[in-house]
Amino acid sequence: MTSDPKIWRATVLTLFPEMFPGPLGISLAGRALASGLWALEARDIRASATDRHRSVDDTPAGGGPGMVLRADVLAAAIDAADAQGRPETLPRLVMSPRGRPLTQARVAELAAGPGALIVCGRFEGIDQRVIDARQLEEVSIGDYVLSGGEIAAMTLIDACVRLLPGVMGKLSSGTDESFSDGLLEYPQYTRPQSFEERQIPDILLSGDHAKVAAWRKTEAETLTKSRRPDLWAVRPVAPETAKKRKRPKNTTDG
Ligand code: SAM
């Protein structure tokens, strides 16, 4: 593991450090990790347990099923990670289904920073007091419940890593993808030209870049409107279009 402070670093606190790098060690993220474009450290929360049984959880106060990750153990694990001289600006995240949903905009912010400390929950969740005391930002990857935060953390890390300088190289700039302009991406095609009697749209083979761009924009807008009306309603609008939208109906351009 590299300790260069200029390198984007993910420090993951988990009860299952052996799950890492997992899929993050493969393909784009894996090659970037191997070549030192980012760094990953998976720390075992259990190493901060103090009792004979190395227990990390206990029954929920007030009763109910399952177990809760203890505040004292997790706080000690966070403090031990902090003691390694992390930048004060390092975001501290905790993966949680009740967190703010992760967006491409938040991913881009995180990727532009020094990295992140990411806590992975397990069991029924985490004692609220450590979330408050260590000011952890709760982040959700969607409205469903996973059995632990590790896969959620990997999702977040993967989304950030592909935006780091040098990671995607010429493959893609990351600026022409779903969500980058508030829209879903247009449909993609490649050879063969004919597949089970379905053809690539003629316009994509026309060589007319302006027409291709216009077709893609229309497709992206149509898809976003029908599949994600929530995104469509809040999409960023070019200033010229916004002006036109505000104009009263009886105003003419002349
Ligand atoms: N009892 C919790 C609830 O109802 O909100 C669910 C706990 S879940 C079984 C265990 C851990 O998985 C959570 O603490 C969190 O770290 C992680 N997790 C589960 N679903 C997630 C999601 N959609 N986004 C982010 N993390 C999630």
Short mmCIF file of C-alpha atoms and ligand atoms in Angstrom, two decimals:
data_model
loop_
_atom_site.label_atom_id
_atom_site.label_comp_id
_atom_site.label_asym_id
_atom_site.label_seq_id
_atom_site.Cartn_x
_atom_site.Cartn_y
_atom_site.Cartn_z
CA MET A 1 0.00 0.00 0.00
CA THR A 2 1.35 3.41 -0.97
CA SER A 3 1.39 6.22 1.61
CA ASP A 4 1.71 9.13 -0.83
CA PRO A 5 -0.69 11.82 0.54
CA LYS A 6 -1.40 13.03 -3.01
CA ILE A 7 -2.96 9.71 -3.96
CA TRP A 8 -6.71 9.22 -3.56
CA ARG A 9 -7.15 6.80 -0.69
CA ALA A 10 -10.06 4.69 0.47
CA THR A 11 -9.79 3.55 4.08
CA VAL A 12 -12.49 0.99 4.78
CA LEU A 13 -13.50 -0.08 8.28
CA THR A 14 -15.12 -3.48 8.12
CA LEU A 15 -15.60 -6.73 10.02
CA PHE A 16 -14.59 -8.54 6.83
CA PRO A 17 -11.35 -6.98 5.53
CA GLU A 18 -10.75 -10.14 3.50
CA MET A 19 -13.58 -9.04 1.18
CA PHE A 20 -11.24 -6.32 -0.17
CA PRO A 21 -10.08 -5.53 -2.78
CA GLY A 22 -12.46 -8.16 -4.23
CA PRO A 23 -13.90 -6.77 -7.46
CA LEU A 24 -11.92 -3.56 -6.94
CA GLY A 25 -8.77 -5.59 -7.69
CA ILE A 26 -9.95 -6.42 -11.21
CA SER A 27 -10.17 -4.58 -14.54
CA LEU A 28 -10.09 -0.76 -14.56
CA ALA A 29 -10.03 -0.19 -10.77
CA GLY A 30 -7.66 -3.12 -10.25
CA ARG A 31 -5.15 -1.94 -12.85
CA ALA A 32 -5.29 1.57 -11.39
CA LEU A 33 -4.75 0.16 -7.88
CA ALA A 34 -1.78 -1.92 -9.06
CA SER A 35 -0.22 1.08 -10.77
CA GLY A 36 -0.62 3.33 -7.72
CA LEU A 37 -3.28 5.71 -9.08
CA TRP A 38 -5.26 5.15 -5.89
CA ALA A 39 -4.75 3.30 -2.60
CA LEU A 40 -6.95 1.01 -0.55
CA GLU A 41 -6.69 0.04 3.09
CA ALA A 42 -9.20 -2.35 4.66
CA ARG A 43 -9.03 -2.22 8.45
CA ASP A 44 -10.60 -4.80 10.74
CA ILE A 45 -13.04 -3.19 13.20
CA ARG A 46 -12.64 -6.24 15.43
CA ALA A 47 -8.99 -5.28 16.05
CA SER A 48 -10.39 -2.49 18.25
CA ALA A 49 -12.46 -4.82 20.45
CA THR A 50 -11.16 -4.93 23.99
CA ASP A 51 -12.88 -7.83 25.72
CA ARG A 52 -11.76 -11.47 25.91
CA HIS A 53 -14.20 -12.54 23.18
CA ARG A 54 -13.32 -9.62 20.89
CA SER A 55 -17.00 -8.75 20.73
CA VAL A 56 -18.08 -5.93 18.46
CA ASP A 57 -21.87 -6.07 18.83
CA ASP A 58 -24.55 -6.24 21.47
CA THR A 59 -28.34 -6.48 21.72
CA PRO A 60 -30.41 -3.41 20.76
CA ALA A 61 -31.38 -1.08 23.60
CA GLY A 62 -35.17 -1.19 23.89
CA GLY A 63 -35.32 -4.75 22.60
CA GLY A 64 -35.95 -6.16 19.16
CA PRO A 65 -34.26 -8.62 16.85
CA GLY A 66 -30.61 -8.79 15.85
CA MET A 67 -27.51 -7.09 17.14
CA VAL A 68 -26.03 -3.59 16.93
CA LEU A 69 -22.42 -2.60 16.24
CA ARG A 70 -21.04 -1.06 19.44
CA ALA A 71 -20.21 2.65 19.56
CA ASP A 72 -17.07 2.26 21.69
CA VAL A 73 -15.50 -0.38 19.44
CA LEU A 74 -16.25 1.46 16.21
CA ALA A 75 -15.12 4.81 17.64
CA ALA A 76 -11.80 3.22 18.64
CA ALA A 77 -11.43 1.79 15.12
CA ILE A 78 -12.10 5.23 13.56
CA ASP A 79 -9.68 6.92 15.97
CA ALA A 80 -6.98 4.35 15.22
CA ALA A 81 -7.40 5.03 11.49
CA ASP A 82 -7.29 8.80 12.16
CA ALA A 83 -4.11 8.41 14.17
CA GLN A 84 -2.38 7.50 10.93
CA GLY A 85 -2.32 11.16 9.99
CA ARG A 86 -5.27 11.41 7.65
CA PRO A 87 -6.07 14.85 6.19
CA GLU A 88 -8.60 16.74 8.31
CA THR A 89 -10.67 17.26 5.18
CA LEU A 90 -11.09 13.51 4.64
CA PRO A 91 -14.81 12.76 4.37
CA ARG A 92 -16.02 10.18 6.87
CA LEU A 93 -18.81 8.10 5.45
CA VAL A 94 -20.92 5.27 6.77
CA MET A 95 -22.82 3.08 4.34
CA SER A 96 -26.46 2.97 5.40
CA PRO A 97 -29.82 2.32 3.69
CA ARG A 98 -31.23 5.34 5.46
CA GLY A 99 -28.46 7.65 4.24
CA ARG A 100 -28.67 10.25 1.51
CA PRO A 101 -28.80 8.43 -1.84
CA LEU A 102 -25.43 8.43 -3.63
CA THR A 103 -25.42 10.52 -6.80
CA GLN A 104 -22.91 11.05 -9.59
CA ALA A 105 -22.50 14.63 -8.33
CA ARG A 106 -21.46 13.43 -4.85
CA VAL A 107 -19.20 10.80 -6.44
CA ALA A 108 -17.48 13.53 -8.48
CA GLU A 109 -16.99 15.64 -5.32
CA LEU A 110 -15.49 12.69 -3.45
CA ALA A 111 -13.24 11.80 -6.38
CA ALA A 112 -11.94 15.39 -6.46
CA GLY A 113 -10.95 15.20 -2.77
CA PRO A 114 -8.25 13.29 -0.90
CA GLY A 115 -10.30 10.07 -0.61
CA ALA A 116 -12.67 8.79 2.06
CA LEU A 117 -12.88 6.86 5.27
CA ILE A 118 -15.78 4.46 4.84
CA VAL A 119 -17.46 2.51 7.63
CA CYS A 120 -19.28 -0.69 6.68
CA GLY A 121 -22.15 -1.62 8.94
CA ARG A 122 -23.38 -5.14 9.71
CA PHE A 123 -26.15 -6.66 11.81
CA GLU A 124 -29.15 -4.39 12.48
CA GLY A 125 -26.93 -1.34 12.16
CA ILE A 126 -24.63 0.90 14.17
CA ASP A 127 -25.08 2.60 17.55
CA GLN A 128 -26.29 6.12 16.68
CA ARG A 129 -23.93 7.74 19.18
CA VAL A 130 -20.80 6.92 17.18
CA ILE A 131 -22.44 8.24 13.98
CA ASP A 132 -23.10 11.52 15.80
CA ALA A 133 -19.86 11.71 17.80
CA ARG A 134 -17.58 11.03 14.81
CA GLN A 135 -19.81 13.01 12.42
CA LEU A 136 -20.25 10.21 9.92
CA GLU A 137 -22.13 11.07 6.71
CA GLU A 138 -24.69 8.33 6.04
CA VAL A 139 -24.67 7.26 2.38
CA SER A 140 -27.13 4.89 0.73
CA ILE A 141 -26.62 3.15 -2.60
CA GLY A 142 -30.33 2.53 -3.11
CA ASP A 143 -33.69 1.76 -1.59
CA TYR A 144 -33.05 -1.86 -0.67
CA VAL A 145 -31.27 -3.56 2.22
CA LEU A 146 -27.95 -5.40 1.84
CA SER A 147 -26.59 -7.68 4.54
CA GLY A 148 -23.55 -5.48 5.05
CA GLY A 149 -21.90 -2.24 3.98
CA GLU A 150 -18.97 -3.81 2.13
CA ILE A 151 -20.61 -4.18 -1.28
CA ALA A 152 -22.09 -0.70 -0.88
CA ALA A 153 -18.60 0.67 -0.07
CA MET A 154 -17.14 -1.11 -3.10
CA THR A 155 -19.83 0.47 -5.27
CA LEU A 156 -18.99 3.93 -3.99
CA ILE A 157 -15.22 3.39 -4.34
CA ASP A 158 -15.56 2.00 -7.88
CA ALA A 159 -17.66 4.99 -8.94
CA CYS A 160 -15.02 7.39 -7.53
CA VAL A 161 -11.94 5.57 -8.81
CA ARG A 162 -13.05 5.58 -12.45
CA LEU A 163 -13.17 9.40 -12.30
CA LEU A 164 -9.61 9.78 -10.98
CA PRO A 165 -7.14 11.33 -13.41
CA GLY A 166 -5.44 8.68 -15.53
CA VAL A 167 -7.78 5.82 -14.61
CA MET A 168 -10.04 5.79 -17.66
CA GLY A 169 -7.44 7.30 -19.96
CA LYS A 170 -8.74 7.54 -23.49
CA LEU A 171 -11.49 4.98 -22.84
CA SER A 172 -13.92 7.67 -21.72
CA SER A 173 -13.80 11.10 -20.17
CA GLY A 174 -16.64 10.35 -17.77
CA THR A 175 -18.35 13.53 -18.95
CA ASP A 176 -20.53 11.94 -21.62
CA GLU A 177 -22.20 9.34 -19.43
CA SER A 178 -25.49 8.84 -17.64
CA PHE A 179 -26.07 11.54 -14.97
CA SER A 180 -23.10 13.70 -16.06
CA ASP A 181 -25.50 16.20 -17.65
CA GLY A 182 -28.58 15.23 -15.65
CA LEU A 183 -29.72 12.77 -18.33
CA LEU A 184 -29.51 9.01 -18.83
CA GLU A 185 -27.18 7.97 -21.62
CA TYR A 186 -28.42 7.41 -25.20
CA PRO A 187 -28.44 3.79 -26.54
CA GLN A 188 -25.10 2.40 -27.74
CA TYR A 189 -24.46 0.13 -30.74
CA THR A 190 -21.46 -1.63 -32.28
CA ARG A 191 -20.74 -4.17 -35.01
CA PRO A 192 -22.22 -6.30 -36.47
CA GLN A 193 -24.37 -3.85 -38.39
CA SER A 194 -27.24 -6.36 -38.45
CA PHE A 195 -28.12 -8.48 -35.39
CA GLU A 196 -31.12 -10.83 -35.57
CA GLU A 197 -32.61 -8.53 -38.22
CA ARG A 198 -32.16 -5.46 -36.02
CA GLN A 199 -30.06 -2.72 -37.62
CA ILE A 200 -27.88 0.00 -36.18
CA PRO A 201 -29.80 3.29 -36.69
CA ASP A 202 -28.70 4.72 -40.08
CA ILE A 203 -27.83 8.10 -38.61
CA LEU A 204 -25.04 6.58 -36.51
CA LEU A 205 -23.41 5.30 -39.69
CA SER A 206 -23.86 8.56 -41.60
CA GLY A 207 -20.55 10.10 -40.52
CA ASP A 208 -22.40 13.38 -39.84
CA HIS A 209 -21.18 14.25 -36.33
CA ALA A 210 -23.69 17.04 -35.77
CA LYS A 211 -26.61 14.80 -36.69
CA VAL A 212 -25.25 11.99 -34.51
CA ALA A 213 -24.94 14.38 -31.57
CA ALA A 214 -28.48 15.68 -32.10
CA TRP A 215 -29.86 12.11 -32.34
CA ARG A 216 -28.08 11.10 -29.13
CA LYS A 217 -29.37 14.16 -27.29
CA THR A 218 -32.96 13.44 -28.35
CA GLU A 219 -32.64 9.76 -27.37
CA ALA A 220 -31.15 10.69 -23.98
CA GLU A 221 -33.97 13.14 -23.34
CA THR A 222 -36.69 10.69 -24.40
CA LEU A 223 -35.25 7.93 -22.21
CA THR A 224 -34.84 10.20 -19.20
CA LYS A 225 -38.35 11.60 -19.53
CA SER A 226 -39.95 8.16 -19.66
CA ARG A 227 -37.74 6.18 -17.26
CA ARG A 228 -36.69 8.82 -14.75
CA PRO A 229 -39.23 11.62 -14.52
CA ASP A 230 -37.57 12.54 -11.21
CA LEU A 231 -34.28 13.33 -13.00
CA TRP A 232 -36.06 15.01 -15.89
CA ALA A 233 -37.86 17.38 -13.53
CA VAL A 234 -34.60 18.69 -12.04
CA ARG A 235 -32.25 18.46 -15.03
CA PRO A 236 -29.88 21.40 -15.46
CA VAL A 237 -31.08 23.64 -18.26
CA ALA A 238 -28.87 25.73 -20.57
CA PRO A 239 -29.30 29.47 -19.75
CA GLU A 240 -30.75 30.21 -23.24
CA THR A 241 -33.40 27.48 -22.86
CA ALA A 242 -34.22 28.64 -19.33
CA LYS A 243 -34.81 32.21 -20.63
CA LYS A 244 -37.14 30.91 -23.36
CA ARG A 245 -39.06 28.80 -20.85
CA LYS A 246 -39.70 31.80 -18.61
CA ARG A 247 -41.03 34.00 -21.43
CA PRO A 248 -44.76 34.67 -21.28
CA LYS A 249 -46.70 32.94 -24.08
CA ASN A 250 -47.63 36.13 -25.97
CA THR A 251 -44.03 37.43 -26.27
CA THR A 252 -42.48 37.19 -29.75
CA ASP A 253 -38.80 37.12 -30.66
CA GLY A 254 -39.06 40.25 -32.84
N1 SAM B 1 -31.52 -2.41 10.06
C1 SAM B 1 -30.99 -1.57 9.03
C2 SAM B 1 -32.13 -0.75 8.42
O1 SAM B 1 -33.25 -1.23 8.40
O2 SAM B 1 -31.87 0.39 7.96
C3 SAM B 1 -30.32 -2.39 7.95
C4 SAM B 1 -29.01 -2.95 8.36
S1 SAM B 1 -28.22 -3.84 7.08
C5 SAM B 1 -28.80 -5.47 7.33
C6 SAM B 1 -26.56 -3.93 7.60
C7 SAM B 1 -25.62 -2.91 6.99
O3 SAM B 1 -25.59 -3.04 5.58
C8 SAM B 1 -25.97 -1.47 7.21
O4 SAM B 1 -25.53 -1.02 8.50
C9 SAM B 1 -25.21 -0.77 6.09
O5 SAM B 1 -23.86 -0.55 6.41
C10 SAM B 1 -25.29 -1.79 4.98
N2 SAM B 1 -26.34 -1.50 3.99
C11 SAM B 1 -27.46 -2.21 3.76
N3 SAM B 1 -28.20 -1.70 2.78
C12 SAM B 1 -27.53 -0.61 2.34
C13 SAM B 1 -27.80 0.38 1.33
N4 SAM B 1 -28.89 0.34 0.58
N5 SAM B 1 -26.89 1.35 1.14
C14 SAM B 1 -25.77 1.40 1.91
N6 SAM B 1 -25.47 0.51 2.87
C15 SAM B 1 -26.34 -0.48 3.08
#
